[in-house]
CSV table of C-alpha atoms and ligand atoms in Angstrom, one decimal:
chain,number,residue,atom,x,y,z
U,1,UNK,CA,2.9,-2.4,0.1
U,2,UNK,CA,5.2,-0.3,-0.6
U,3,UNK,CA,6.3,3.0,-0.4
U,4,UNK,CA,8.8,5.9,-2.2
U,5,UNK,CA,9.8,9.2,-1.5
U,6,UNK,CA,12.3,11.2,-3.9
U,7,UNK,CA,14.3,14.8,-4.6
U,8,UNK,CA,15.5,17.2,-6.6
U,9,UNK,CA,17.5,20.1,-6.2
U,10,UNK,CA,18.0,20.1,-2.6
U,11,UNK,CA,21.8,19.4,0.0
U,12,UNK,CA,19.8,17.8,2.3
U,13,UNK,CA,18.6,14.9,-0.5
U,14,UNK,CA,19.2,12.2,1.9
U,15,UNK,CA,18.6,13.8,5.1
U,16,UNK,CA,15.8,14.2,3.7
U,17,UNK,CA,14.6,10.8,1.8
U,18,UNK,CA,15.0,9.2,6.1
U,19,UNK,CA,12.2,11.8,7.2
U,20,UNK,CA,9.6,10.8,4.3
U,21,UNK,CA,10.6,7.5,4.3
U,22,UNK,CA,9.8,7.9,7.9
U,23,UNK,CA,6.2,9.8,7.6
U,24,UNK,CA,5.9,6.5,4.7
U,25,UNK,CA,6.5,3.5,7.1
U,26,UNK,CA,3.1,2.1,7.2
U,27,UNK,CA,3.3,0.9,3.9
U,28,UNK,CA,6.5,-1.2,4.4
U,29,UNK,CA,8.8,-2.0,7.6
U,30,UNK,CA,10.3,-4.7,6.0
U,31,UNK,CA,13.6,-3.4,4.5
U,32,UNK,CA,14.7,0.6,3.5
U,33,UNK,CA,16.8,2.2,1.3
U,34,UNK,CA,18.5,4.8,0.1
U,35,UNK,CA,20.0,5.7,-3.1
U,36,UNK,CA,21.7,9.9,-3.8
U,37,UNK,CA,23.8,11.3,-6.5
U,38,UNK,CA,26.0,14.5,-6.7
U,39,UNK,CA,26.1,14.7,-10.3
U,40,UNK,CA,28.9,12.2,-10.4
U,41,UNK,CA,28.0,8.9,-8.5
U,42,UNK,CA,25.8,6.7,-7.1
U,43,UNK,CA,25.6,5.8,-3.5
U,44,UNK,CA,22.9,3.9,-1.3
U,45,UNK,CA,22.0,1.8,1.9
U,46,UNK,CA,19.4,-0.8,2.1
U,47,UNK,CA,18.7,-2.9,5.2
U,48,UNK,CA,16.2,-4.8,5.8
U,49,UNK,CA,14.2,-3.3,9.4
U,50,UNK,CA,12.7,-0.5,10.0
U,51,UNK,CA,13.5,3.4,9.2
U,52,UNK,CA,14.7,4.6,12.1
U,53,UNK,CA,17.4,2.2,12.9
U,54,UNK,CA,18.4,1.4,9.5
U,55,UNK,CA,19.6,5.0,9.6
U,56,UNK,CA,21.7,6.8,11.8
U,57,UNK,CA,23.8,10.4,11.3
U,58,UNK,CA,27.2,8.4,9.2
U,59,UNK,CA,25.3,6.7,8.0
U,60,UNK,CA,22.9,8.8,5.7
U,61,UNK,CA,26.6,11.6,5.8
U,62,UNK,CA,27.6,8.9,3.3
U,63,UNK,CA,25.2,9.9,0.7
U,64,UNK,CA,26.2,13.3,-0.4
U,65,UNK,CA,25.0,14.7,-3.5
U,66,UNK,CA,21.3,17.3,-4.2
U,67,UNK,CA,19.7,14.7,-5.2
U,68,UNK,CA,18.0,11.1,-4.2
U,69,UNK,CA,15.1,8.0,-3.7
U,70,UNK,CA,14.1,6.5,-1.0
U,71,UNK,CA,12.0,2.9,-0.4
U,72,UNK,CA,10.6,1.1,2.5
U,73,UNK,CA,9.2,-2.8,1.2
U,74,UNK,CA,6.5,-5.2,2.0
U,75,UNK,CA,7.2,-8.0,0.2
U,76,UNK,CA,4.4,-8.7,-2.7
U,77,UNK,CA,7.1,-10.1,-5.5
U,78,UNK,CA,9.6,-11.1,-4.3
U,79,UNK,CA,10.5,-12.6,-1.1
U,80,UNK,CA,12.0,-10.8,2.3
U,81,UNK,CA,15.9,-10.7,1.6
U,82,UNK,CA,18.1,-7.7,1.9
U,83,UNK,CA,18.9,-9.0,-1.9
U,84,UNK,CA,15.7,-7.5,-2.9
U,85,UNK,CA,15.3,-4.5,-0.9
U,86,UNK,CA,14.9,-1.1,-2.7
U,87,UNK,CA,15.8,1.3,-4.0
U,88,UNK,CA,17.3,-1.9,-6.5
U,89,UNK,CA,21.3,-0.2,-8.6
U,90,UNK,CA,22.4,-1.2,-11.1
U,91,UNK,CA,25.8,0.5,-13.2
U,92,UNK,CA,25.2,-0.4,-17.1
U,93,UNK,CA,27.1,0.8,-20.7
U,94,UNK,CA,24.2,4.2,-20.3
U,95,UNK,CA,26.2,4.6,-16.3
U,96,UNK,CA,24.1,4.2,-12.7
U,97,UNK,CA,20.3,4.3,-12.1
U,98,UNK,CA,19.0,3.2,-9.5
U,99,UNK,CA,15.5,2.4,-9.4
U,100,UNK,CA,12.3,2.6,-5.9
U,101,UNK,CA,8.8,0.5,-7.3
U,102,UNK,CA,5.8,0.5,-6.2
U,103,UNK,CA,3.5,-1.7,-7.4
U,104,UNK,CA,3.3,-5.3,-8.6
U,105,UNK,CA,3.9,-6.7,-12.9
U,106,UNK,CA,2.0,-9.1,-13.8
U,107,UNK,CA,3.9,-10.5,-16.9
U,108,UNK,CA,7.5,-10.6,-15.0
U,109,UNK,CA,8.4,-13.7,-14.7
U,110,UNK,CA,7.3,-14.7,-18.0
U,111,UNK,CA,9.9,-11.9,-19.2
U,112,UNK,CA,12.4,-12.6,-16.4
U,113,UNK,CA,12.1,-15.9,-18.7
U,114,UNK,CA,12.7,-14.7,-21.7
U,115,UNK,CA,16.0,-12.2,-20.8
U,116,UNK,CA,17.0,-15.2,-18.9
U,117,UNK,CA,17.6,-17.2,-21.8
U,118,UNK,CA,19.0,-14.6,-23.7
U,119,UNK,CA,21.8,-13.9,-20.9
U,120,UNK,CA,20.5,-12.3,-18.8
U,121,UNK,CA,21.7,-12.4,-14.7
U,122,UNK,CA,19.6,-11.9,-11.8
U,123,UNK,CA,20.6,-10.1,-8.6
U,124,UNK,CA,17.5,-10.3,-6.7
U,125,UNK,CA,13.6,-12.0,-7.3
U,126,UNK,CA,12.1,-8.9,-7.6
U,127,UNK,CA,9.9,-7.5,-10.7
U,128,UNK,CA,11.6,-4.7,-10.9
U,129,UNK,CA,14.6,-5.9,-12.3
U,130,UNK,CA,12.8,-7.0,-15.0
U,131,UNK,CA,12.5,-2.9,-16.3
U,132,UNK,CA,16.4,-2.4,-15.6
U,133,UNK,CA,17.4,-5.3,-17.8
U,134,UNK,CA,15.1,-4.0,-20.4
U,135,UNK,CA,16.0,-0.1,-20.0
U,136,UNK,CA,19.7,-2.1,-19.7
U,137,UNK,CA,19.5,-3.6,-23.1
U,138,UNK,CA,17.5,-1.2,-25.4
U,139,UNK,CA,18.5,0.7,-28.5
U,140,UNK,CA,17.0,4.1,-27.7
U,141,UNK,CA,18.8,7.5,-27.8
U,142,UNK,CA,18.1,8.6,-24.8
U,143,UNK,CA,17.3,7.5,-21.3
U,144,UNK,CA,13.9,8.2,-21.1
U,145,UNK,CA,13.2,6.3,-24.0
U,146,UNK,CA,14.9,3.6,-23.2
U,147,UNK,CA,12.8,3.6,-20.0
U,148,UNK,CA,9.3,4.9,-21.4
U,149,UNK,CA,10.5,0.8,-24.2
U,150,UNK,CA,11.0,-0.6,-21.4
U,151,UNK,CA,7.7,-0.1,-19.4
U,152,UNK,CA,6.0,-0.2,-22.6
U,153,UNK,CA,7.7,-4.1,-22.2
U,154,UNK,CA,5.7,-4.1,-18.7
U,155,UNK,CA,2.5,-4.6,-17.7
U,156,UNK,CA,0.9,-4.6,-13.7
U,157,UNK,CA,1.5,-2.0,-10.8
U,158,UNK,CA,4.0,0.1,-10.7
U,159,UNK,CA,4.8,4.0,-9.8
U,160,UNK,CA,8.4,5.0,-10.2
U,161,UNK,CA,11.5,7.3,-8.8
U,162,UNK,CA,14.7,7.0,-11.3
U,163,UNK,CA,18.0,8.1,-9.9
U,164,UNK,CA,21.2,8.0,-12.2
U,165,UNK,CA,23.9,10.6,-11.8
U,166,UNK,CA,21.8,13.9,-13.0
U,167,UNK,CA,18.6,13.6,-13.2
U,168,UNK,CA,15.6,12.0,-11.2
U,169,UNK,CA,12.4,10.3,-13.4
U,170,UNK,CA,9.1,9.3,-12.0
U,171,UNK,CA,6.3,7.5,-14.1
U,172,UNK,CA,2.9,6.4,-13.1
U,173,UNK,CA,1.8,3.4,-15.0
U,174,UNK,CA,-1.2,3.6,-17.6
U,175,UNK,CA,-4.0,2.6,-14.9
U,176,UNK,CA,-2.9,5.3,-12.4
U,177,UNK,CA,-3.3,1.9,-9.9
U,178,UNK,CA,-0.8,4.0,-7.2
U,179,UNK,CA,-0.5,6.7,-5.8
U,180,UNK,CA,2.5,9.7,-6.4
U,181,UNK,CA,3.2,12.8,-5.9
U,182,UNK,CA,5.2,15.6,-6.3
U,183,UNK,CA,5.1,18.7,-4.3
U,184,UNK,CA,7.8,21.6,-4.1
U,185,UNK,CA,9.4,22.7,-0.7
U,186,UNK,CA,9.9,26.9,-0.6
U,187,UNK,CA,14.1,26.5,-1.1
U,188,UNK,CA,12.9,25.2,-4.9
U,189,UNK,CA,13.3,21.4,-4.1
U,190,UNK,CA,11.3,19.3,-6.6
U,191,UNK,CA,10.2,16.6,-4.2
U,192,UNK,CA,7.7,12.9,-5.5
U,193,UNK,CA,5.8,10.9,-2.6
U,194,UNK,CA,4.3,8.1,-2.4
U,195,UNK,CA,1.5,9.9,0.0
U,196,UNK,CA,1.2,14.4,0.3
U,197,UNK,CA,1.8,12.9,4.3
U,198,UNK,CA,5.7,12.9,3.2
U,199,UNK,CA,4.9,16.1,1.8
U,200,UNK,CA,3.9,17.8,5.1
U,201,UNK,CA,6.0,15.8,7.4
U,202,UNK,CA,9.6,18.1,5.6
U,203,UNK,CA,7.2,21.6,4.8
U,204,UNK,CA,6.6,20.3,0.9
U,205,UNK,CA,3.9,22.2,-0.7
U,206,UNK,CA,1.9,19.3,-2.3
U,207,UNK,CA,1.7,21.0,-6.1
U,208,UNK,CA,-0.5,18.2,-7.7
U,209,UNK,CA,-0.4,14.1,-8.1
U,210,UNK,CA,1.2,12.3,-11.3
U,211,UNK,CA,-1.1,11.8,-13.5
U,212,UNK,CA,-1.5,8.5,-15.2
U,213,UNK,CA,0.4,6.8,-17.8
U,214,UNK,CA,2.9,10.6,-17.1
U,215,UNK,CA,6.5,10.8,-16.9
U,216,UNK,CA,7.5,13.1,-15.0
U,217,UNK,CA,12.2,15.1,-15.7
U,218,UNK,CA,13.8,16.7,-13.5
U,219,UNK,CA,17.5,17.8,-14.8
U,220,UNK,CA,19.6,21.2,-14.1
U,221,UNK,CA,17.2,22.7,-11.3
U,222,UNK,CA,13.7,21.8,-14.7
U,223,UNK,CA,11.1,20.2,-14.6
U,224,UNK,CA,9.5,18.8,-17.5
U,225,UNK,CA,6.4,16.2,-18.3
U,226,UNK,CA,4.7,13.6,-20.8
U,227,UNK,CA,2.4,11.1,-21.5
U,228,UNK,CA,3.8,9.0,-23.5
U,229,UNK,CA,2.5,5.3,-22.0
U,230,UNK,CA,-1.4,6.6,-22.0
U,231,UNK,CA,-3.2,3.8,-24.2
U,232,UNK,CA,-5.8,5.6,-23.1
U,233,UNK,CA,-6.8,2.8,-21.0
U,234,UNK,CA,-8.8,2.9,-18.0
U,235,UNK,CA,-7.9,3.5,-15.0
U,236,UNK,CA,-8.7,1.5,-11.2
U,237,UNK,CA,-6.6,3.2,-9.1
U,238,UNK,CA,-6.3,1.2,-6.1
U,239,UNK,CA,-9.4,1.9,-3.9
U,240,UNK,CA,-8.1,-0.3,-1.2
U,241,UNK,CA,-5.9,2.5,-1.0
U,242,UNK,CA,-8.7,4.5,0.8
U,243,UNK,CA,-9.8,2.1,2.4
U,244,UNK,CA,-6.2,0.7,3.9
U,245,UNK,CA,-3.4,1.8,3.0
U,246,UNK,CA,-2.8,5.3,3.2
U,247,UNK,CA,-2.8,7.5,6.4
U,248,UNK,CA,-6.0,8.7,7.3
U,249,UNK,CA,-3.8,12.0,7.3
U,250,UNK,CA,-3.0,12.4,2.6
U,251,UNK,CA,-4.4,13.1,0.6
U,252,UNK,CA,-5.0,10.4,-1.9
U,253,UNK,CA,-5.8,10.2,-5.9
U,254,UNK,CA,-7.2,13.7,-5.5
U,255,UNK,CA,-9.9,13.3,-1.9
U,256,UNK,CA,-8.9,13.1,2.1
U,257,UNK,CA,-8.8,9.8,3.4
U,258,UNK,CA,-9.9,10.2,6.3
U,259,UNK,CA,-13.4,11.7,4.9
U,260,UNK,CA,-13.7,9.3,2.5
U,261,UNK,CA,-13.3,6.7,5.5
U,262,UNK,CA,-15.9,8.6,8.1
U,263,UNK,CA,-18.3,8.7,4.8
U,264,UNK,CA,-17.9,5.0,4.4
U,265,UNK,CA,-18.7,4.8,8.4
U,266,UNK,CA,-21.9,6.6,7.4
U,267,UNK,CA,-22.4,4.8,3.9
U,268,UNK,CA,-22.5,1.3,6.7
U,269,UNK,CA,-24.6,3.0,9.1
U,270,UNK,CA,-27.5,3.3,6.2
U,271,UNK,CA,-26.9,0.3,4.8
U,272,UNK,CA,-26.1,-2.1,7.6
U,273,UNK,CA,-27.4,-0.2,11.5
U,274,UNK,CA,-28.0,-1.7,14.7
U,275,UNK,CA,-29.3,-1.1,17.9
U,276,UNK,CA,-26.8,0.0,19.5
U,277,UNK,CA,-25.8,1.7,23.0
U,278,UNK,CA,-22.2,2.5,21.2
U,279,UNK,CA,-19.7,1.9,18.3
U,280,UNK,CA,-15.7,1.5,19.0
U,281,UNK,CA,-13.2,1.3,16.1
U,282,UNK,CA,-10.8,-1.2,15.6
U,283,UNK,CA,-7.6,1.2,15.6
U,284,UNK,CA,-6.6,2.0,13.2
U,285,UNK,CA,-7.5,1.8,10.6
U,286,UNK,CA,-10.8,2.0,11.2
U,287,UNK,CA,-11.3,4.7,13.6
U,288,UNK,CA,-13.1,7.7,10.8
U,289,UNK,CA,-14.9,5.3,9.6
U,290,UNK,CA,-17.0,4.1,13.4
U,291,UNK,CA,-16.4,8.9,13.8
U,292,UNK,CA,-19.1,8.4,10.0
U,293,UNK,CA,-21.1,5.4,11.4
U,294,UNK,CA,-22.0,7.2,15.1
U,295,UNK,CA,-22.8,10.3,13.4
U,296,UNK,CA,-25.1,8.8,10.9
U,297,UNK,CA,-26.2,6.2,13.5
U,298,UNK,CA,-26.7,8.9,16.5
U,299,UNK,CA,-25.3,6.0,18.2
U,300,UNK,CA,-21.9,7.4,20.8
U,301,UNK,CA,-18.1,6.4,19.8
U,302,UNK,CA,-16.0,5.8,22.3
U,303,UNK,CA,-12.6,4.0,22.3
U,304,UNK,CA,-12.9,0.7,23.4
U,305,UNK,CA,-10.2,-1.5,21.8
U,306,UNK,CA,-6.5,0.0,21.9
U,307,UNK,CA,-3.5,-1.1,20.6
U,308,UNK,CA,0.3,-1.1,21.5
U,309,UNK,CA,2.3,0.8,19.3
U,310,UNK,CA,5.3,-1.0,20.4
U,311,UNK,CA,5.1,-4.4,18.9
U,312,UNK,CA,7.6,-4.5,16.7
U,313,UNK,CA,8.8,-6.6,13.5
U,314,UNK,CA,11.0,-8.3,16.1
U,315,UNK,CA,8.4,-9.8,17.8
U,316,UNK,CA,9.2,-14.1,18.0
U,317,UNK,CA,6.2,-15.5,17.8
U,318,UNK,CA,5.1,-17.6,20.5
U,319,UNK,CA,4.8,-21.3,21.1
U,320,UNK,CA,1.1,-22.6,19.9
U,321,UNK,CA,0.6,-23.0,23.1
U,322,UNK,CA,0.2,-19.7,24.2
U,323,UNK,CA,0.2,-17.7,20.4
U,324,UNK,CA,-3.5,-16.3,21.5
U,325,UNK,CA,-1.4,-14.1,22.6
U,326,UNK,CA,-1.2,-12.6,18.9
U,327,UNK,CA,-3.4,-10.5,19.1
U,328,UNK,CA,-4.4,-9.2,22.9
U,329,UNK,CA,0.5,-7.5,22.0
U,330,UNK,CA,-1.0,-6.0,19.7
U,331,UNK,CA,-4.8,-4.7,20.5
U,332,UNK,CA,-6.7,-4.5,23.8
U,333,UNK,CA,-10.3,-4.0,25.2
U,334,UNK,CA,-10.8,-1.0,28.1
U,335,UNK,CA,-12.7,-2.6,30.3
U,336,UNK,CA,-15.1,0.2,32.2
U,337,UNK,CA,-15.9,1.4,29.2
U,338,UNK,CA,-17.6,-2.1,27.0
U,339,UNK,CA,-19.1,-3.4,30.3
U,340,UNK,CA,-22.6,-3.8,29.8
U,341,UNK,CA,-22.9,-2.6,26.3
U,342,UNK,CA,-24.3,-3.8,22.9
U,343,UNK,CA,-20.9,-2.8,20.6
U,344,UNK,CA,-20.6,-1.6,17.7
U,345,UNK,CA,-17.0,-2.7,16.3
U,346,UNK,CA,-16.3,-0.8,13.3
U,347,UNK,CA,-13.3,-2.9,10.8
U,348,UNK,CA,-12.1,-2.5,7.9
U,349,UNK,CA,-11.8,-5.7,6.2
U,350,UNK,CA,-11.8,-8.9,7.6
U,351,UNK,CA,-8.9,-11.7,5.7
U,352,UNK,CA,-9.1,-14.9,7.0
U,353,UNK,CA,-10.8,-14.4,9.8
U,354,UNK,CA,-9.9,-16.0,12.2
U,355,UNK,CA,-8.8,-11.9,13.9
U,356,UNK,CA,-11.6,-11.0,13.4
U,357,UNK,CA,-12.8,-14.0,16.4
U,358,UNK,CA,-10.0,-12.9,18.4
U,359,UNK,CA,-11.4,-9.8,18.2
U,360,UNK,CA,-14.9,-10.3,18.8
U,361,UNK,CA,-14.1,-12.6,21.7
U,362,UNK,CA,-12.0,-9.8,23.1
U,363,UNK,CA,-14.6,-7.0,23.6
U,364,UNK,CA,-17.2,-10.4,24.9
U,365,UNK,CA,-14.5,-10.9,27.8
U,366,UNK,CA,-14.6,-7.8,28.5
U,367,UNK,CA,-17.7,-7.7,29.3
U,368,UNK,CA,-20.2,-6.4,25.7
U,369,UNK,CA,-23.2,-8.4,26.1
U,370,UNK,CA,-23.3,-7.7,21.5
U,371,UNK,CA,-21.0,-7.6,19.8
U,372,UNK,CA,-22.3,-6.0,16.1
U,373,UNK,CA,-19.0,-6.3,13.6
U,374,UNK,CA,-19.2,-3.6,11.2
U,375,UNK,CA,-16.7,-3.8,8.4
U,376,UNK,CA,-15.5,-0.8,5.9
U,377,UNK,CA,-15.0,-2.9,2.6
U,378,UNK,CA,-17.0,-5.3,0.8
U,379,UNK,CA,-16.0,-9.2,1.7
U,380,UNK,CA,-12.1,-9.5,0.3
U,381,UNK,CA,-12.5,-12.6,-1.4
U,382,UNK,CA,-9.4,-12.3,-4.1
U,383,UNK,CA,-6.3,-11.0,-3.8
U,384,UNK,CA,-4.9,-8.5,-5.3
U,385,UNK,CA,-2.1,-8.1,-7.9
U,386,UNK,CA,-0.7,-5.5,-7.7
U,387,UNK,CA,0.5,-4.7,-4.8
U,388,UNK,CA,-0.9,-6.0,-1.7
U,389,UNK,CA,0.5,-8.7,-0.3
U,390,UNK,CA,-3.5,-10.9,0.6
U,391,UNK,CA,-2.9,-14.2,0.8
U,392,UNK,CA,-4.5,-17.2,-2.1
U,393,UNK,CA,-8.1,-17.1,-2.6
U,394,UNK,CA,-8.0,-20.5,-0.3
U,395,UNK,CA,-7.7,-18.7,2.6
U,396,UNK,CA,-9.8,-16.0,1.9
U,397,UNK,CA,-12.6,-16.2,4.5
U,398,UNK,CA,-15.3,-14.5,2.3
U,399,UNK,CA,-14.3,-17.3,-1.3
U,400,UNK,CA,-15.8,-19.8,0.5
U,401,UNK,CA,-18.4,-18.4,2.8
U,402,UNK,CA,-21.7,-16.4,3.8
U,403,UNK,CA,-21.8,-13.2,5.4
U,404,UNK,CA,-24.1,-15.5,8.1
U,405,UNK,CA,-21.1,-18.1,8.4
U,406,UNK,CA,-18.5,-15.8,8.6
U,407,UNK,CA,-20.9,-13.7,11.6
U,408,UNK,CA,-21.4,-17.0,13.4
U,409,UNK,CA,-16.9,-18.3,13.1
U,410,UNK,CA,-16.2,-14.7,14.1
U,411,UNK,CA,-19.1,-15.0,16.9
U,412,UNK,CA,-20.4,-12.1,15.5
U,413,UNK,CA,-24.3,-11.0,16.3
U,414,UNK,CA,-24.5,-9.9,12.9
U,415,UNK,CA,-22.3,-9.1,10.5
U,416,UNK,CA,-22.5,-6.3,7.9
U,417,UNK,CA,-19.9,-5.1,4.4
U,418,UNK,CA,-20.4,-2.4,2.7
U,419,UNK,CA,-21.6,-2.7,-0.6
U,420,UNK,CA,-19.6,-1.9,-3.2
U,421,UNK,CA,-21.8,0.2,-4.7
U,422,UNK,CA,-22.0,2.3,-1.2
U,423,UNK,CA,-17.6,2.9,-1.3
U,424,UNK,CA,-17.6,3.6,-5.1
U,425,UNK,CA,-20.3,6.4,-3.4
U,426,UNK,CA,-18.0,7.1,-0.8
U,427,UNK,CA,-15.1,6.9,-2.5
U,428,UNK,CA,-16.6,10.0,-5.2
U,429,UNK,CA,-17.1,7.8,-8.2
U,430,UNK,CA,-20.5,5.5,-8.0
U,431,UNK,CA,-20.2,3.7,-10.7
U,432,UNK,CA,-16.5,2.3,-9.9
U,433,UNK,CA,-15.0,3.5,-13.8
U,434,UNK,CA,-11.9,4.5,-12.4
U,435,UNK,CA,-11.4,2.5,-10.0
U,436,UNK,CA,-10.2,-0.5,-9.2
U,437,UNK,CA,-11.6,-3.4,-7.6
U,438,UNK,CA,-10.8,-7.1,-8.7
U,439,UNK,CA,-10.2,-8.4,-4.6
U,440,UNK,CA,-13.9,-7.6,-3.9
U,441,UNK,CA,-14.5,-8.0,-7.2
U,442,UNK,CA,-12.7,-10.4,-8.8
U,443,UNK,CA,-12.8,-8.1,-12.2
U,444,UNK,CA,-8.9,-8.0,-13.2
U,445,UNK,CA,-9.0,-5.2,-15.5
U,446,UNK,CA,-4.9,-6.1,-16.1
U,447,UNK,CA,-4.3,-9.3,-15.5
U,448,UNK,CA,-3.6,-11.9,-13.2
U,449,UNK,CA,-0.6,-13.8,-13.8
U,450,UNK,CA,-2.6,-16.0,-16.0
U,451,UNK,CA,-6.1,-17.5,-14.9
U,452,UNK,CA,-4.5,-17.6,-11.4
U,453,UNK,CA,-8.0,-16.6,-10.6
U,454,UNK,CA,-9.8,-18.6,-11.6
U,455,UNK,CA,-7.9,-21.5,-9.7
U,456,UNK,CA,-10.5,-23.7,-7.3
U,457,UNK,CA,-11.3,-23.3,-4.0
U,458,UNK,CA,-12.7,-25.3,-2.0
U,459,UNK,CA,-14.7,-24.4,1.2
U,460,UNK,CA,-13.0,-25.2,3.9
U,461,UNK,CA,-14.7,-25.9,7.7
U,462,UNK,CA,-14.4,-23.1,9.8
S,1,SF4,S1,-7.1,-5.9,-6.5
S,1,SF4,FE1,-7.7,-4.6,-4.3
S,1,SF4,S2,-6.3,-4.5,-3.0
S,1,SF4,FE2,-4.8,-5.1,-5.2
S,1,SF4,S3,-5.0,-3.1,-6.2
S,1,SF4,FE3,-7.3,-3.5,-7.0
S,1,SF4,S4,-7.9,-2.5,-5.1
S,1,SF4,FE4,-6.3,-2.1,-5.2
């Protein structure tokens, strides 16, 4: 999960990129970077940490120019280290070039091996660097043609922003896995962002979502578009963007994330009703689905869990003896709301089960007499290879346990997951023909790192 932002045609390009990255911070908190161009020279600043901690007025003043791209990173391919922070920035025979990537390439390791055998020296572990090497080696005459040639060799998920001295290029992979939208400011500047919430913050109007396989170039104030990458494959938009990743005030793949999540909650109430006194959410991502559940079931919604927004990534993992305080740092139960109640708790997913177990126990410790856990996504049984940091299959509790077994482990009185069909209906595509659902279904439409999905899993006793 990463977020990308780009702007061209504005005197405050790097300041606006800073604001855009702020709005996208939920998509990655490990590192952030901005590269700007003044038409002749690219300048970069990348650092580990949060956007607000990395950039200040003097740093942004050192990133002059009318165009900039930025990136917030949550490491998926490549480890968490400064060398992998993006945008990646290189000088090659054709000039300077920076690239910001959201997604994961499934054949990067194979391509890297070929390139290294051919003498290439990689500076990072990021799969994105493969694209730069392929681009630099291309014999095509123009920059766009070089980029297209490079992208025709990679497989996987990519929403990209590429900046040269005098142009900004935006590309979305032919499957449309990760989102990317185009906006425009009143002053005329073009803006590109992973989510519409970044446009809202800087008061840019949404023009449209980039189409899968589209390549958009903005140069000298002129925008041109083409679709050189469509073959045309099946769409595979990440359904989990709607379940969890995107901010609820964003519109993703043309639909309001908030409305879709509410619809998931309604569907969940139809599929897994519960006899209860109140519905609460695991904040923040469970809130809209919990409201939908409440509206459909007629069971009142209340705030039973409060999230602390001040738990930074600077938190040092405590010793084993006090480790169980971890969840309590992030969430606390409202005793006055929960005491003596039969509670429906709505969350977006269960990964390992350990957090859900702590949450259920916390709610019971606050006086709830029954806890009915409802999950607004189907059981997560498979890892994601397309840009989301999920644990291995072995660690996913639903890969080896039934819903009844998981309910027992998390100490819930009942557990219900939305069905895949129900999720499809909530996102407006009952057949799910335009979505990737691999983490629930195991149907990897564009490869899985050479059969990793078939790796053996052993059932661990909970
Ligand atoms: S596997 Fe899941 S998280 Fe990954 S792209 Fe597909 S739907 Fe999204």
